[in-house]
Amino acid sequence: MPTRHLLRPRGHIALLVAALLGLVLGLLPTAAAPAAAASPEAPEARAAVAAAGTFRNPLNTGPDPFMTHWNGNYHLTTTQGDSIRMWRSPSLGTLLTADPITVWTDSDPSRNRNIWAPEFYRFGDRWYLYYTADDGVDDHHRLYVLESERDDPAGPYHFKAKLAPPNHANDFAIDAGILQLGGRLYLAYSGINQYQHNGLNIAPMSNPYTVSGNAVAIDAAGGCPEVREGPEFLYRNGQVWMTYSACDTGKPDYQVWMMSMPLSADPLVPGNWRQHQGAVFSRADDRGVFGPGHHAFFRSPDGTEDWIVHHAKTTSQNTYGNRTTRAQKFTWRADGSPDFGRPLAMGATQDLPSGDPGSGNYWINDDGRSSGPGGVTYSGTWNSGTGCATQCFWSDDHWSDRTGATATFSFTGTRIVLLSVKDTGNGYAAVSVDGGPEQRVDFHGLIRVGEAVQYTSPRLAHGSHTLRIRVTGQHNSQSGASFVSVDRAEVYVN
């Protein structure tokens, strides 16, 4: 990338992947990015059509996602710790800003702490929500199930049962997943066995809330001596595919592995499961993706596509924080096995699942192009260019470290989300809506990450509004400079 005036540091992740860049540039309309100011322009039809059918990760700020599309809406749960919350939306494009529904809290002190990994399944005309919880002591984690009072994944729910195989009645257990095979149900989970403290186990069930026999242990590979957790299942090509996460979720090497067996085989016979060698979904350092795992699967609204939803981090540090929920489409290989590909960078623009109606929202690019009413103007000294390539929307952004420089988005809607690069040389911005009080937002990142959510406004009355980003010239102690970047804004209209 050529040297430019006020060039900000571009971390190692800024290295361009030529094939991806060629693909992206081949899909984009040609447009010049002005250096200091941009005025709103009518978007090209090609760009508007593409924007209407795209979305960006993350879908949620929590980890351990589970998602189903049902009755016209995506329904998503993630680990919240003190309760079970669900987000629902007709489009992936609006899940991030959907209001959560609290579907379960518990007053029983033996199971109302550290509530993890909820999953929900429909059997008959009721939904069953499986989760793990403890009394504040991690080793006291156990599995529980709720039953809905009507045919709605959002409840309300009532407590139904504790799930405990007789041979592990009082043992540590987390991450319930339900295997459905030959008209029978099986409880798959991570818990104590002879292979790991967090090892894979499968037990028979007589109905959605009753374990009817002992659990058997599965000796699953994982590239590390640590956990095997979060079992999930796919059924295709005469096989059932059991995917699971291995290594500690705090580590950047947390990853997904896989076993399989014929649909006609008995899952309670450990030897029937065939191990597939090597991770099938793992870290992508060049895309700023670390620790991808604890996943689930869902189908597109029209049932023609398969998707994986998972959490991952944007830091290579060993931490349980920073895990966010992302989704991407996967395909199938000629040999009948799933091909999950490589995890995409957070914020990478993707096509919506087939049959997704779209969000009705619109974007405003940093150069002033917009797929709806609005634009952006700049004051002070700003730089612009296309060096960020696939890490930026339409491959361009603006940036400045000049104190007092401002970028002002005008928009019509109910909420605005600001997305741009987090980088090692970024600093603080002061962000305000409609001339109101400023909120300090840190644009710094320990590694370079493109298209990151920097700010989400509160809900506003529908109408015309402004969002102003002011460069403060300040930065935290870990940053090397005070740059603020502007990539795009997304406007919510409902």
CSV table of C-alpha atoms in Angstrom, one decimal:
chain,number,residue,atom,x,y,z
A,1,MET,CA,0.0,0.0,0.0
A,2,PRO,CA,1.5,3.4,-0.9
A,3,THR,CA,2.6,5.8,1.8
A,4,ARG,CA,0.0,8.6,2.4
A,5,HIS,CA,-0.2,11.7,4.5
A,6,LEU,CA,-1.3,10.9,8.1
A,7,LEU,CA,-1.1,7.2,7.4
A,8,ARG,CA,-2.2,5.3,10.4
A,9,PRO,CA,-0.5,2.0,11.5
A,10,ARG,CA,-1.9,-1.0,9.6
A,11,GLY,CA,-1.3,-4.2,11.6
A,12,HIS,CA,-0.2,-7.5,10.1
A,13,ILE,CA,-3.8,-8.4,9.4
A,14,ALA,CA,-3.9,-5.7,6.8
A,15,LEU,CA,-2.0,-8.0,4.4
A,16,LEU,CA,-4.2,-8.4,1.4
A,17,VAL,CA,-5.5,-11.7,0.2
A,18,ALA,CA,-5.3,-11.3,-3.5
A,19,ALA,CA,-8.0,-13.7,-4.4
A,20,LEU,CA,-10.5,-12.2,-2.0
A,21,LEU,CA,-9.7,-8.7,-3.0
A,22,GLY,CA,-10.2,-9.5,-6.6
A,23,LEU,CA,-13.5,-11.0,-5.8
A,24,VAL,CA,-14.7,-8.1,-3.8
A,25,LEU,CA,-13.5,-5.5,-6.2
A,26,GLY,CA,-15.1,-7.4,-9.0
A,27,LEU,CA,-18.5,-7.1,-7.3
A,28,LEU,CA,-18.2,-3.4,-6.4
A,29,PRO,CA,-19.2,-0.3,-8.3
A,30,THR,CA,-16.3,2.0,-9.1
A,31,ALA,CA,-16.3,5.1,-7.0
A,32,ALA,CA,-13.7,7.7,-5.9
A,33,ALA,CA,-13.2,8.2,-2.2
A,34,PRO,CA,-12.8,12.0,-1.4
A,35,ALA,CA,-10.0,13.0,0.9
A,36,ALA,CA,-11.7,15.5,3.1
A,37,ALA,CA,-15.4,15.6,2.6
A,38,ALA,CA,-18.1,13.6,0.9
A,39,SER,CA,-21.6,14.7,0.0
A,40,PRO,CA,-24.5,12.3,-0.3
A,41,GLU,CA,-25.0,10.7,-3.7
A,42,ALA,CA,-27.8,8.5,-5.0
A,43,PRO,CA,-26.6,4.9,-4.6
A,44,GLU,CA,-26.0,2.9,-7.7
A,45,ALA,CA,-28.7,0.3,-8.3
A,46,ARG,CA,-26.2,-2.5,-8.2
A,47,ALA,CA,-24.9,-1.4,-4.8
A,48,ALA,CA,-28.4,-1.0,-3.4
A,49,VAL,CA,-29.5,-4.4,-4.5
A,50,ALA,CA,-26.4,-6.0,-2.9
A,51,ALA,CA,-26.9,-4.1,0.4
A,52,ALA,CA,-30.5,-5.2,0.7
A,53,GLY,CA,-29.4,-8.8,0.7
A,54,THR,CA,-26.4,-8.7,3.0
A,55,PHE,CA,-25.5,-8.8,6.7
A,56,ARG,CA,-22.5,-8.5,8.9
A,57,ASN,CA,-21.4,-10.3,12.0
A,58,PRO,CA,-21.6,-10.3,15.0
A,59,LEU,CA,-25.2,-11.3,15.6
A,60,ASN,CA,-24.9,-11.0,19.4
A,61,THR,CA,-22.3,-10.0,22.0
A,62,GLY,CA,-22.6,-13.3,23.9
A,63,PRO,CA,-21.0,-16.7,23.5
A,64,ASP,CA,-22.3,-20.3,23.2
A,65,PRO,CA,-25.0,-19.6,20.6
A,66,PHE,CA,-27.9,-21.7,19.5
A,67,MET,CA,-30.3,-20.6,16.8
A,68,THR,CA,-33.4,-21.9,15.0
A,69,HIS,CA,-35.6,-20.3,12.3
A,70,TRP,CA,-39.2,-20.9,13.1
A,71,ASN,CA,-42.5,-19.3,12.2
A,72,GLY,CA,-41.0,-16.4,10.3
A,73,ASN,CA,-38.3,-15.5,12.8
A,74,TYR,CA,-34.8,-16.4,13.8
A,75,HIS,CA,-34.6,-17.3,17.5
A,76,LEU,CA,-31.2,-17.0,19.2
A,77,THR,CA,-29.9,-17.7,22.7
A,78,THR,CA,-26.4,-17.2,24.1
A,79,THR,CA,-24.9,-17.6,27.5
A,80,GLN,CA,-25.9,-14.7,29.8
A,81,GLY,CA,-24.9,-16.1,33.2
A,82,ASP,CA,-27.8,-15.0,35.4
A,83,SER,CA,-30.8,-15.9,33.2
A,84,ILE,CA,-31.8,-17.2,29.8
A,85,ARG,CA,-32.5,-14.6,27.2
A,86,MET,CA,-33.7,-15.0,23.6
A,87,TRP,CA,-33.4,-12.6,20.6
A,88,ARG,CA,-35.8,-12.9,17.7
A,89,SER,CA,-36.0,-11.2,14.4
A,90,PRO,CA,-37.3,-11.9,10.8
A,91,SER,CA,-33.8,-11.1,9.4
A,92,LEU,CA,-30.2,-11.8,10.5
A,93,GLY,CA,-29.7,-8.1,9.7
A,94,THR,CA,-31.6,-7.0,12.7
A,95,LEU,CA,-30.7,-9.6,15.3
A,96,LEU,CA,-27.9,-7.6,16.8
A,97,THR,CA,-30.2,-4.7,17.8
A,98,ALA,CA,-33.3,-6.8,18.7
A,99,ASP,CA,-34.5,-6.4,22.2
A,100,PRO,CA,-33.9,-9.5,24.4
A,101,ILE,CA,-36.7,-11.5,25.9
A,102,THR,CA,-35.9,-13.0,29.3
A,103,VAL,CA,-37.4,-16.4,29.1
A,104,TRP,CA,-36.1,-17.9,32.3
A,105,THR,CA,-34.8,-16.9,35.8
A,106,ASP,CA,-34.7,-19.2,38.8
A,107,SER,CA,-35.0,-18.6,42.5
A,108,ASP,CA,-33.7,-22.0,43.4
A,109,PRO,CA,-30.2,-21.4,44.8
A,110,SER,CA,-28.9,-24.8,43.7
A,111,ARG,CA,-29.3,-23.9,40.0
A,112,ASN,CA,-29.6,-20.1,39.6
A,113,ARG,CA,-25.9,-19.2,39.0
A,114,ASN,CA,-23.6,-19.5,36.0
A,115,ILE,CA,-26.4,-20.4,33.6
A,116,TRP,CA,-24.7,-21.6,30.4
A,117,ALA,CA,-25.3,-22.8,26.8
A,118,PRO,CA,-29.1,-22.9,26.5
A,119,GLU,CA,-30.5,-24.9,23.5
A,120,PHE,CA,-34.2,-25.3,22.5
A,121,TYR,CA,-36.0,-27.9,20.5
A,122,ARG,CA,-39.6,-28.5,19.4
A,123,PHE,CA,-41.2,-31.8,20.1
A,124,GLY,CA,-44.9,-32.0,19.4
A,125,ASP,CA,-46.4,-28.7,20.1
A,126,ARG,CA,-44.1,-27.8,22.9
A,127,TRP,CA,-40.5,-26.4,23.1
A,128,TYR,CA,-37.9,-27.9,25.5
A,129,LEU,CA,-35.1,-25.7,26.6
A,130,TYR,CA,-31.9,-27.4,27.8
A,131,TYR,CA,-29.3,-25.6,29.9
A,132,THR,CA,-26.7,-26.0,32.6
A,133,ALA,CA,-26.4,-24.1,35.9
A,134,ASP,CA,-24.8,-24.3,39.3
A,135,ASP,CA,-25.0,-22.9,42.8
A,136,GLY,CA,-21.9,-20.7,42.3
A,137,VAL,CA,-19.4,-23.6,42.3
A,138,ASP,CA,-18.3,-24.6,38.8
A,139,ASP,CA,-18.0,-28.3,39.6
A,140,HIS,CA,-21.6,-28.3,40.7
A,141,HIS,CA,-22.8,-27.6,37.1
A,142,ARG,CA,-25.7,-29.9,36.2
A,143,LEU,CA,-28.1,-30.2,33.3
A,144,TYR,CA,-31.8,-29.1,33.4
A,145,VAL,CA,-34.7,-28.8,31.0
A,146,LEU,CA,-37.7,-26.4,30.8
A,147,GLU,CA,-41.0,-27.0,29.0
A,148,SER,CA,-42.9,-24.3,27.2
A,149,GLU,CA,-46.5,-23.6,28.1
A,150,ARG,CA,-47.4,-23.0,24.5
A,151,ASP,CA,-46.0,-23.5,21.0
A,152,ASP,CA,-43.5,-20.7,21.1
A,153,PRO,CA,-39.7,-20.9,21.5
A,154,ALA,CA,-39.8,-17.7,23.5
A,155,GLY,CA,-42.0,-19.3,26.2
A,156,PRO,CA,-43.2,-18.8,28.8
A,157,TYR,CA,-41.5,-21.8,30.3
A,158,HIS,CA,-41.8,-23.8,33.5
A,159,PHE,CA,-39.2,-26.0,35.1
A,160,LYS,CA,-39.5,-29.6,34.0
A,161,ALA,CA,-36.6,-31.8,35.2
A,162,LYS,CA,-33.0,-32.3,36.1
A,163,LEU,CA,-31.2,-34.5,33.5
A,164,ALA,CA,-28.8,-37.0,35.1
A,165,PRO,CA,-27.8,-40.4,33.8
A,166,PRO,CA,-27.8,-42.9,36.6
A,167,ASN,CA,-24.1,-43.6,36.4
A,168,HIS,CA,-23.4,-39.9,36.6
A,169,ALA,CA,-26.2,-38.8,38.9
A,170,ASN,CA,-24.1,-36.3,40.9
A,171,ASP,CA,-21.3,-35.5,38.4
A,172,PHE,CA,-20.3,-32.3,36.6
A,173,ALA,CA,-22.2,-31.9,33.3
A,174,ILE,CA,-22.6,-29.1,30.8
A,175,ASP,CA,-23.6,-28.4,27.2
A,176,ALA,CA,-26.6,-30.5,26.4
A,177,GLY,CA,-27.3,-31.4,22.8
A,178,ILE,CA,-30.2,-33.6,21.6
A,179,LEU,CA,-29.5,-36.4,19.1
A,180,GLN,CA,-32.6,-37.5,17.2
A,181,LEU,CA,-32.1,-40.9,15.5
A,182,GLY,CA,-34.5,-43.7,14.5
A,183,GLY,CA,-37.5,-42.1,16.2
A,184,ARG,CA,-35.6,-42.0,19.6
A,185,LEU,CA,-33.9,-39.2,21.5
A,186,TYR,CA,-30.5,-39.2,23.2
A,187,LEU,CA,-28.9,-36.7,25.5
A,188,ALA,CA,-25.4,-35.8,24.4
A,189,TYR,CA,-23.3,-33.6,26.7
A,190,SER,CA,-19.9,-32.8,28.1
A,191,GLY,CA,-19.1,-34.2,31.5
A,192,ILE,CA,-16.9,-36.4,33.6
A,193,ASN,CA,-15.7,-39.7,32.0
A,194,GLN,CA,-12.5,-41.7,31.8
A,195,TYR,CA,-11.1,-39.5,29.0
A,196,GLN,CA,-11.7,-35.9,30.2
A,197,HIS,CA,-13.3,-34.0,33.0
A,198,ASN,CA,-15.2,-32.4,30.2
A,199,GLY,CA,-15.6,-35.4,27.9
A,200,LEU,CA,-18.3,-36.4,25.5
A,201,ASN,CA,-21.1,-38.7,26.8
A,202,ILE,CA,-24.4,-40.0,25.3
A,203,ALA,CA,-27.4,-41.3,27.2
A,204,PRO,CA,-30.8,-42.6,26.1
A,205,MET,CA,-34.0,-40.7,26.7
A,206,SER,CA,-37.6,-42.0,26.9
A,207,ASN,CA,-39.0,-38.5,26.2
A,208,PRO,CA,-37.7,-35.0,26.0
A,209,TYR,CA,-37.3,-34.6,29.7
A,210,THR,CA,-36.4,-38.1,31.0
A,211,VAL,CA,-33.0,-39.8,30.8
A,212,SER,CA,-33.7,-43.6,30.7
A,213,GLY,CA,-30.3,-45.2,31.0
A,214,ASN,CA,-26.6,-44.9,31.7
A,215,ALA,CA,-24.4,-42.6,29.7
A,216,VAL,CA,-21.6,-44.0,27.5
A,217,ALA,CA,-18.3,-42.2,27.1
A,218,ILE,CA,-17.0,-41.3,23.6
A,219,ASP,CA,-13.2,-41.1,23.2
A,220,ALA,CA,-13.1,-38.1,20.9
A,221,ALA,CA,-9.9,-36.6,19.5
A,222,GLY,CA,-9.2,-32.9,19.7
A,223,GLY,CA,-5.6,-32.0,19.1
A,224,CYS,CA,-5.2,-31.1,22.8
A,225,PRO,CA,-5.7,-33.0,26.1
A,226,GLU,CA,-8.4,-30.6,27.3
A,227,VAL,CA,-12.2,-30.5,26.9
A,228,ARG,CA,-14.6,-32.0,24.4
A,229,GLU,CA,-17.8,-30.1,24.6
A,230,GLY,CA,-20.8,-28.6,22.9
A,231,PRO,CA,-21.9,-31.7,20.8
A,232,GLU,CA,-24.1,-30.9,17.8
A,233,PHE,CA,-25.6,-33.1,15.1
A,234,LEU,CA,-26.1,-33.0,11.3
A,235,TYR,CA,-28.1,-35.7,9.4
A,236,ARG,CA,-27.3,-36.2,5.7
A,237,ASN,CA,-26.1,-38.7,3.1
A,238,GLY,CA,-26.9,-41.7,5.3
A,239,GLN,CA,-24.7,-40.4,8.1
A,240,VAL,CA,-25.1,-38.6,11.4
A,241,TRP,CA,-22.3,-36.1,11.9
A,242,MET,CA,-21.4,-35.2,15.5
A,243,THR,CA,-19.4,-32.0,15.7
A,244,TYR,CA,-17.9,-30.8,19.0
A,245,SER,CA,-15.5,-28.2,20.4
A,246,ALA,CA,-12.1,-29.1,21.7
A,247,CYS,CA,-9.4,-27.3,23.8
A,248,ASP,CA,-10.3,-24.6,26.3
A,249,THR,CA,-12.7,-21.9,25.1
A,250,GLY,CA,-10.4,-19.2,26.6
A,251,LYS,CA,-7.6,-20.2,24.3
A,252,PRO,CA,-7.2,-19.0,20.7
A,253,ASP,CA,-6.9,-22.7,19.6
A,254,TYR,CA,-10.5,-23.6,20.6
A,255,GLN,CA,-11.8,-25.4,17.5
A,256,VAL,CA,-14.4,-27.8,16.1
A,257,TRP,CA,-13.7,-31.5,15.5
A,258,MET,CA,-16.0,-34.2,14.0
A,259,MET,CA,-17.1,-37.8,14.3
A,260,SER,CA,-19.7,-39.7,12.2
A,261,MET,CA,-21.6,-43.0,12.0
A,262,PRO,CA,-24.3,-44.5,9.8
A,263,LEU,CA,-27.9,-43.4,10.5
A,264,SER,CA,-28.7,-47.1,11.1
A,265,ALA,CA,-26.1,-47.6,13.8
A,266,ASP,CA,-26.5,-47.5,17.6
A,267,PRO,CA,-25.1,-44.3,19.0
A,268,LEU,CA,-24.7,-46.0,22.4
A,269,VAL,CA,-22.0,-48.2,21.0
A,270,PRO,CA,-18.8,-46.1,21.2
A,271,GLY,CA,-17.1,-48.1,18.4
A,272,ASN,CA,-19.8,-47.1,15.9
A,273,TRP,CA,-18.5,-43.5,15.9
A,274,ARG,CA,-15.7,-42.9,13.3
A,275,GLN,CA,-13.2,-40.2,14.2
A,276,HIS,CA,-12.4,-37.6,11.5
A,277,GLN,CA,-8.8,-36.4,11.7
A,278,GLY,CA,-8.0,-32.8,12.3
A,279,ALA,CA,-10.1,-29.8,13.1
A,280,VAL,CA,-12.9,-28.9,10.7
A,281,PHE,CA,-13.2,-25.3,11.8
A,282,SER,CA,-10.4,-23.4,13.5
A,283,ARG,CA,-8.6,-20.1,14.0
A,284,ALA,CA,-7.8,-17.8,11.0
A,285,ASP,CA,-5.1,-15.5,12.2
A,286,ASP,CA,-5.1,-13.6,8.9
A,287,ARG,CA,-8.7,-12.7,9.4
A,288,GLY,CA,-8.5,-11.8,13.1
A,289,VAL,CA,-10.5,-14.9,14.1
A,290,PHE,CA,-9.5,-16.9,17.2
A,291,GLY,CA,-11.1,-19.7,19.1
A,292,PRO,CA,-14.1,-20.4,16.8
A,293,GLY,CA,-16.3,-23.0,18.4
A,294,HIS,CA,-19.3,-23.8,20.6
A,295,HIS,CA,-21.5,-23.9,17.6
A,296,ALA,CA,-24.9,-25.0,16.3
A,297,PHE,CA,-26.6,-25.4,13.0
A,298,PHE,CA,-29.7,-23.9,11.4
A,299,ARG,CA,-31.3,-23.8,8.0
A,300,SER,CA,-32.1,-20.8,5.8
A,301,PRO,CA,-35.7,-19.7,5.9
A,302,ASP,CA,-36.5,-21.5,2.7
A,303,GLY,CA,-34.8,-24.6,3.8
A,304,THR,CA,-32.2,-24.7,1.0
A,305,GLU,CA,-29.0,-23.7,2.8
A,306,ASP,CA,-27.1,-25.0,5.8
A,307,TRP,CA,-25.6,-22.5,8.2
A,308,ILE,CA,-23.3,-22.7,11.3
A,309,VAL,CA,-23.6,-20.2,14.2
A,310,HIS,CA,-20.7,-20.1,16.5
A,311,HIS,CA,-18.7,-17.8,18.8
A,312,ALA,CA,-15.2,-16.6,18.2
A,313,LYS,CA,-12.8,-13.9,19.5
A,314,THR,CA,-10.8,-11.1,17.9
A,315,THR,CA,-7.9,-11.5,20.2
A,316,SER,CA,-5.2,-14.2,20.5
A,317,GLN,CA,-5.0,-13.7,24.2
A,318,ASN,CA,-6.2,-16.5,26.6
A,319,THR,CA,-9.5,-14.9,27.8
A,320,TYR,CA,-13.1,-15.9,28.3
A,321,GLY,CA,-14.2,-12.4,27.3
A,322,ASN,CA,-14.4,-11.0,23.8
A,323,ARG,CA,-16.5,-14.0,22.5
A,324,THR,CA,-19.2,-12.9,20.1
A,325,THR,CA,-21.7,-14.8,18.1
A,326,ARG,CA,-21.2,-15.1,14.3
A,327,ALA,CA,-22.9,-17.1,11.5
A,328,GLN,CA,-21.8,-18.2,8.0
A,329,LYS,CA,-23.1,-20.6,5.3
A,330,PHE,CA,-21.4,-24.0,4.8
A,331,THR,CA,-21.6,-26.6,2.0
A,332,TRP,CA,-21.1,-30.3,1.5
A,333,ARG,CA,-18.2,-32.2,-0.1
A,334,ALA,CA,-18.5,-34.8,-2.8
A,335,ASP,CA,-17.8,-37.5,-0.2
A,336,GLY,CA,-20.9,-36.5,1.7
A,337,SER,CA,-19.2,-34.7,4.6
A,338,PRO,CA,-19.8,-31.1,5.7
A,339,ASP,CA,-17.4,-28.5,4.5
A,340,PHE,CA,-17.4,-25.6,7.0
A,341,GLY,CA,-14.6,-23.7,5.3
A,342,ARG,CA,-12.7,-21.1,7.2
A,343,PRO,CA,-14.2,-18.6,9.7
A,344,LEU,CA,-14.9,-15.2,8.1
A,345,ALA,CA,-13.6,-12.0,9.6
A,346,MET,CA,-16.0,-10.3,11.9
A,347,GLY,CA,-17.8,-7.7,9.9
A,348,ALA,CA,-17.2,-9.3,6.6
A,349,THR,CA,-20.2,-8.6,4.3
A,350,GLN,CA,-22.2,-11.8,3.5
A,351,ASP,CA,-25.3,-12.6,1.6
A,352,LEU,CA,-28.3,-13.2,3.7
A,353,PRO,CA,-29.6,-16.7,4.0
A,354,SER,CA,-31.9,-17.7,1.2
A,355,GLY,CA,-35.5,-16.6,1.9
A,356,ASP,CA,-34.4,-14.0,4.4
A,357,PRO,CA,-36.6,-11.0,3.7
A,358,GLY,CA,-33.9,-8.5,4.6
A,359,SER,CA,-33.8,-6.0,7.4
A,360,GLY,CA,-35.4,-3.0,5.7
A,361,ASN,CA,-32.4,-1.1,7.0
A,362,TYR,CA,-29.9,0.7,5.0
A,363,TRP,CA,-26.2,1.7,5.0
A,364,ILE,CA,-24.3,4.9,4.6
A,365,ASN,CA,-20.8,4.4,3.3
A,366,ASP,CA,-17.9,6.6,4.4
A,367,ASP,CA,-17.7,8.2,1.0
A,368,GLY,CA,-21.3,9.4,1.1
A,369,ARG,CA,-22.9,6.7,-1.0
A,370,SER,CA,-26.1,5.4,0.7
A,371,SER,CA,-28.8,2.9,0.1
A,372,GLY,CA,-31.3,5.1,1.8
A,373,PRO,CA,-31.9,8.7,2.9
A,374,GLY,CA,-28.8,10.3,4.4
A,375,GLY,CA,-25.1,10.9,4.0
A,376,VAL,CA,-22.0,12.0,5.7
A,377,THR,CA,-19.9,15.2,5.8
A,378,TYR,CA,-16.5,15.8,7.3
A,379,SER,CA,-14.8,18.8,8.9
A,380,GLY,CA,-11.1,19.1,9.6
A,381,THR,CA,-8.4,17.0,8.0
A,382,TRP,CA,-9.3,13.4,7.1
A,383,ASN,CA,-7.6,10.8,5.0
A,384,SER,CA,-9.3,8.2,2.8
A,385,GLY,CA,-8.4,5.3,0.6
A,386,THR,CA,-8.9,1.6,-0.2
A,387,GLY,CA,-5.9,0.1,1.7
A,388,CYS,CA,-8.2,-1.7,4.1
A,389,ALA,CA,-9.6,-3.8,1.2
A,390,THR,CA,-11.8,-6.7,2.4
A,391,GLN,CA,-11.7,-5.5,6.0
A,392,CYS,CA,-13.8,-2.5,5.1
A,393,PHE,CA,-17.3,-2.1,3.6
A,394,TRP,CA,-16.9,-1.4,-0.2
A,395,SER,CA,-13.1,-1.6,0.5
A,396,ASP,CA,-12.7,2.0,1.6
A,397,ASP,CA,-12.7,4.1,4.8
A,398,HIS,CA,-11.7,7.5,6.3
A,399,TRP,CA,-9.4,8.1,9.2
A,400,SER,CA,-7.9,11.0,11.1
A,401,ASP,CA,-5.9,11.7,14.3
A,402,ARG,CA,-6.4,15.5,14.1
A,403,THR,CA,-8.0,16.8,17.3
A,404,GLY,CA,-11.4,18.3,16.6
A,405,ALA,CA,-11.9,16.7,13.2
A,406,THR,CA,-15.5,15.5,12.9
A,407,ALA,CA,-17.6,13.2,10.7
A,408,THR,CA,-21.4,13.7,10.8
A,409,PHE,CA,-23.9,11.2,9.5
A,410,SER,CA,-27.4,12.4,8.7
A,411,PHE,CA,-30.1,9.7,8.6
A,412,THR,CA,-33.8,8.9,8.9
A,413,GLY,CA,-34.7,6.0,11.1
A,414,THR,CA,-34.8,4.8,14.7
A,415,ARG,CA,-31.3,3.7,15.5
A,416,ILE,CA,-27.8,4.0,14.0
A,417,VAL,CA,-24.8,1.6,14.3
A,418,LEU,CA,-21.3,2.9,13.6
A,419,LEU,CA,-18.8,0.3,12.2
A,420,SER,CA,-15.1,0.8,11.4
A,421,VAL,CA,-11.7,-0.6,11.9
A,422,LYS,CA,-10.3,-1.3,15.4
A,423,ASP,CA,-6.5,-1.0,15.2
A,424,THR,CA,-3.3,-0.8,17.3
A,425,GLY,CA,-2.9,2.9,16.6
A,426,ASN,CA,-6.5,4.0,17.2
A,427,GLY,CA,-7.7,6.3,20.0
A,428,TYR,CA,-10.8,7.8,21.5
A,429,ALA,CA,-13.7,9.3,19.7
A,430,ALA,CA,-16.4,11.5,21.2
A,431,VAL,CA,-19.8,10.3,19.8
A,432,SER,CA,-23.1,12.2,20.1
A,433,VAL,CA,-26.6,12.0,18.7
A,434,ASP,CA,-28.6,15.0,17.6
A,435,GLY,CA,-26.2,17.4,19.3
A,436,GLY,CA,-26.6,15.7,22.7
A,437,PRO,CA,-24.0,14.7,25.3
A,438,GLU,CA,-20.9,13.1,24.0
A,439,GLN,CA,-20.0,9.5,24.8
A,440,ARG,CA,-16.3,8.5,24.7
A,441,VAL,CA,-15.7,5.4,22.5
A,442,ASP,CA,-12.4,3.6,22.2
A,443,PHE,CA,-11.5,2.6,18.7
A,444,HIS,CA,-8.3,0.8,19.8
A,445,GLY,CA,-7.8,-2.9,19.2
A,446,LEU,CA,-5.0,-5.2,20.3
A,447,ILE,CA,-5.0,-6.5,16.7
A,448,ARG,CA,-6.4,-5.0,13.6
A,449,VAL,CA,-10.1,-5.9,13.1
A,450,GLY,CA,-12.2,-4.6,10.2
A,451,GLU,CA,-15.9,-3.6,10.2
A,452,ALA,CA,-16.2,-3.8,14.0
A,453,VAL,CA,-19.2,-2.3,15.8
A,454,GLN,CA,-17.9,0.8,17.5
A,455,TYR,CA,-21.2,2.4,18.7
A,456,THR,CA,-24.9,1.6,18.7
A,457,SER,CA,-27.2,4.5,19.5
A,458,PRO,CA,-30.2,4.2,21.8
A,459,ARG,CA,-33.6,3.8,20.1
A,460,LEU,CA,-34.9,7.1,18.8
A,461,ALA,CA,-38.2,8.4,17.6
A,462,HIS,CA,-38.6,7.6,13.9
A,463,GLY,CA,-37.4,10.7,12.0
A,464,SER,CA,-34.4,12.7,10.9
A,465,HIS,CA,-31.3,12.5,13.1
A,466,THR,CA,-27.6,13.1,13.2
A,467,LEU,CA,-24.6,11.2,14.5
A,468,ARG,CA,-21.4,13.1,15.1
A,469,ILE,CA,-18.0,11.5,15.6
A,470,ARG,CA,-15.3,13.8,16.9
A,471,VAL,CA,-11.6,13.0,17.1
A,472,THR,CA,-10.3,13.7,20.6
A,473,GLY,CA,-6.6,13.3,19.9
A,474,GLN,CA,-6.4,11.0,22.9
A,475,HIS,CA,-5.8,7.3,23.3
A,476,ASN,CA,-5.4,4.6,25.9
A,477,SER,CA,-2.0,3.5,27.3
A,478,GLN,CA,-1.8,0.5,25.0
A,479,SER,CA,-2.4,2.4,21.8
A,480,GLY,CA,0.4,3.9,19.7
A,481,ALA,CA,-1.6,6.8,18.3
A,482,SER,CA,-5.0,8.5,18.3
A,483,PHE,CA,-6.6,7.7,14.9
A,484,VAL,CA,-10.3,7.4,14.6
A,485,SER,CA,-11.7,5.5,11.5
A,486,VAL,CA,-15.0,5.8,9.8
A,487,ASP,CA,-16.1,2.9,7.6
A,488,ARG,CA,-19.9,2.9,7.4
A,489,ALA,CA,-23.1,3.4,9.4
A,490,GLU,CA,-26.1,1.1,9.4
A,491,VAL,CA,-29.5,2.7,9.9
A,492,TYR,CA,-32.5,0.8,11.5
A,493,VAL,CA,-35.9,2.0,10.3
A,494,ASN,CA,-38.1,0.0,12.7
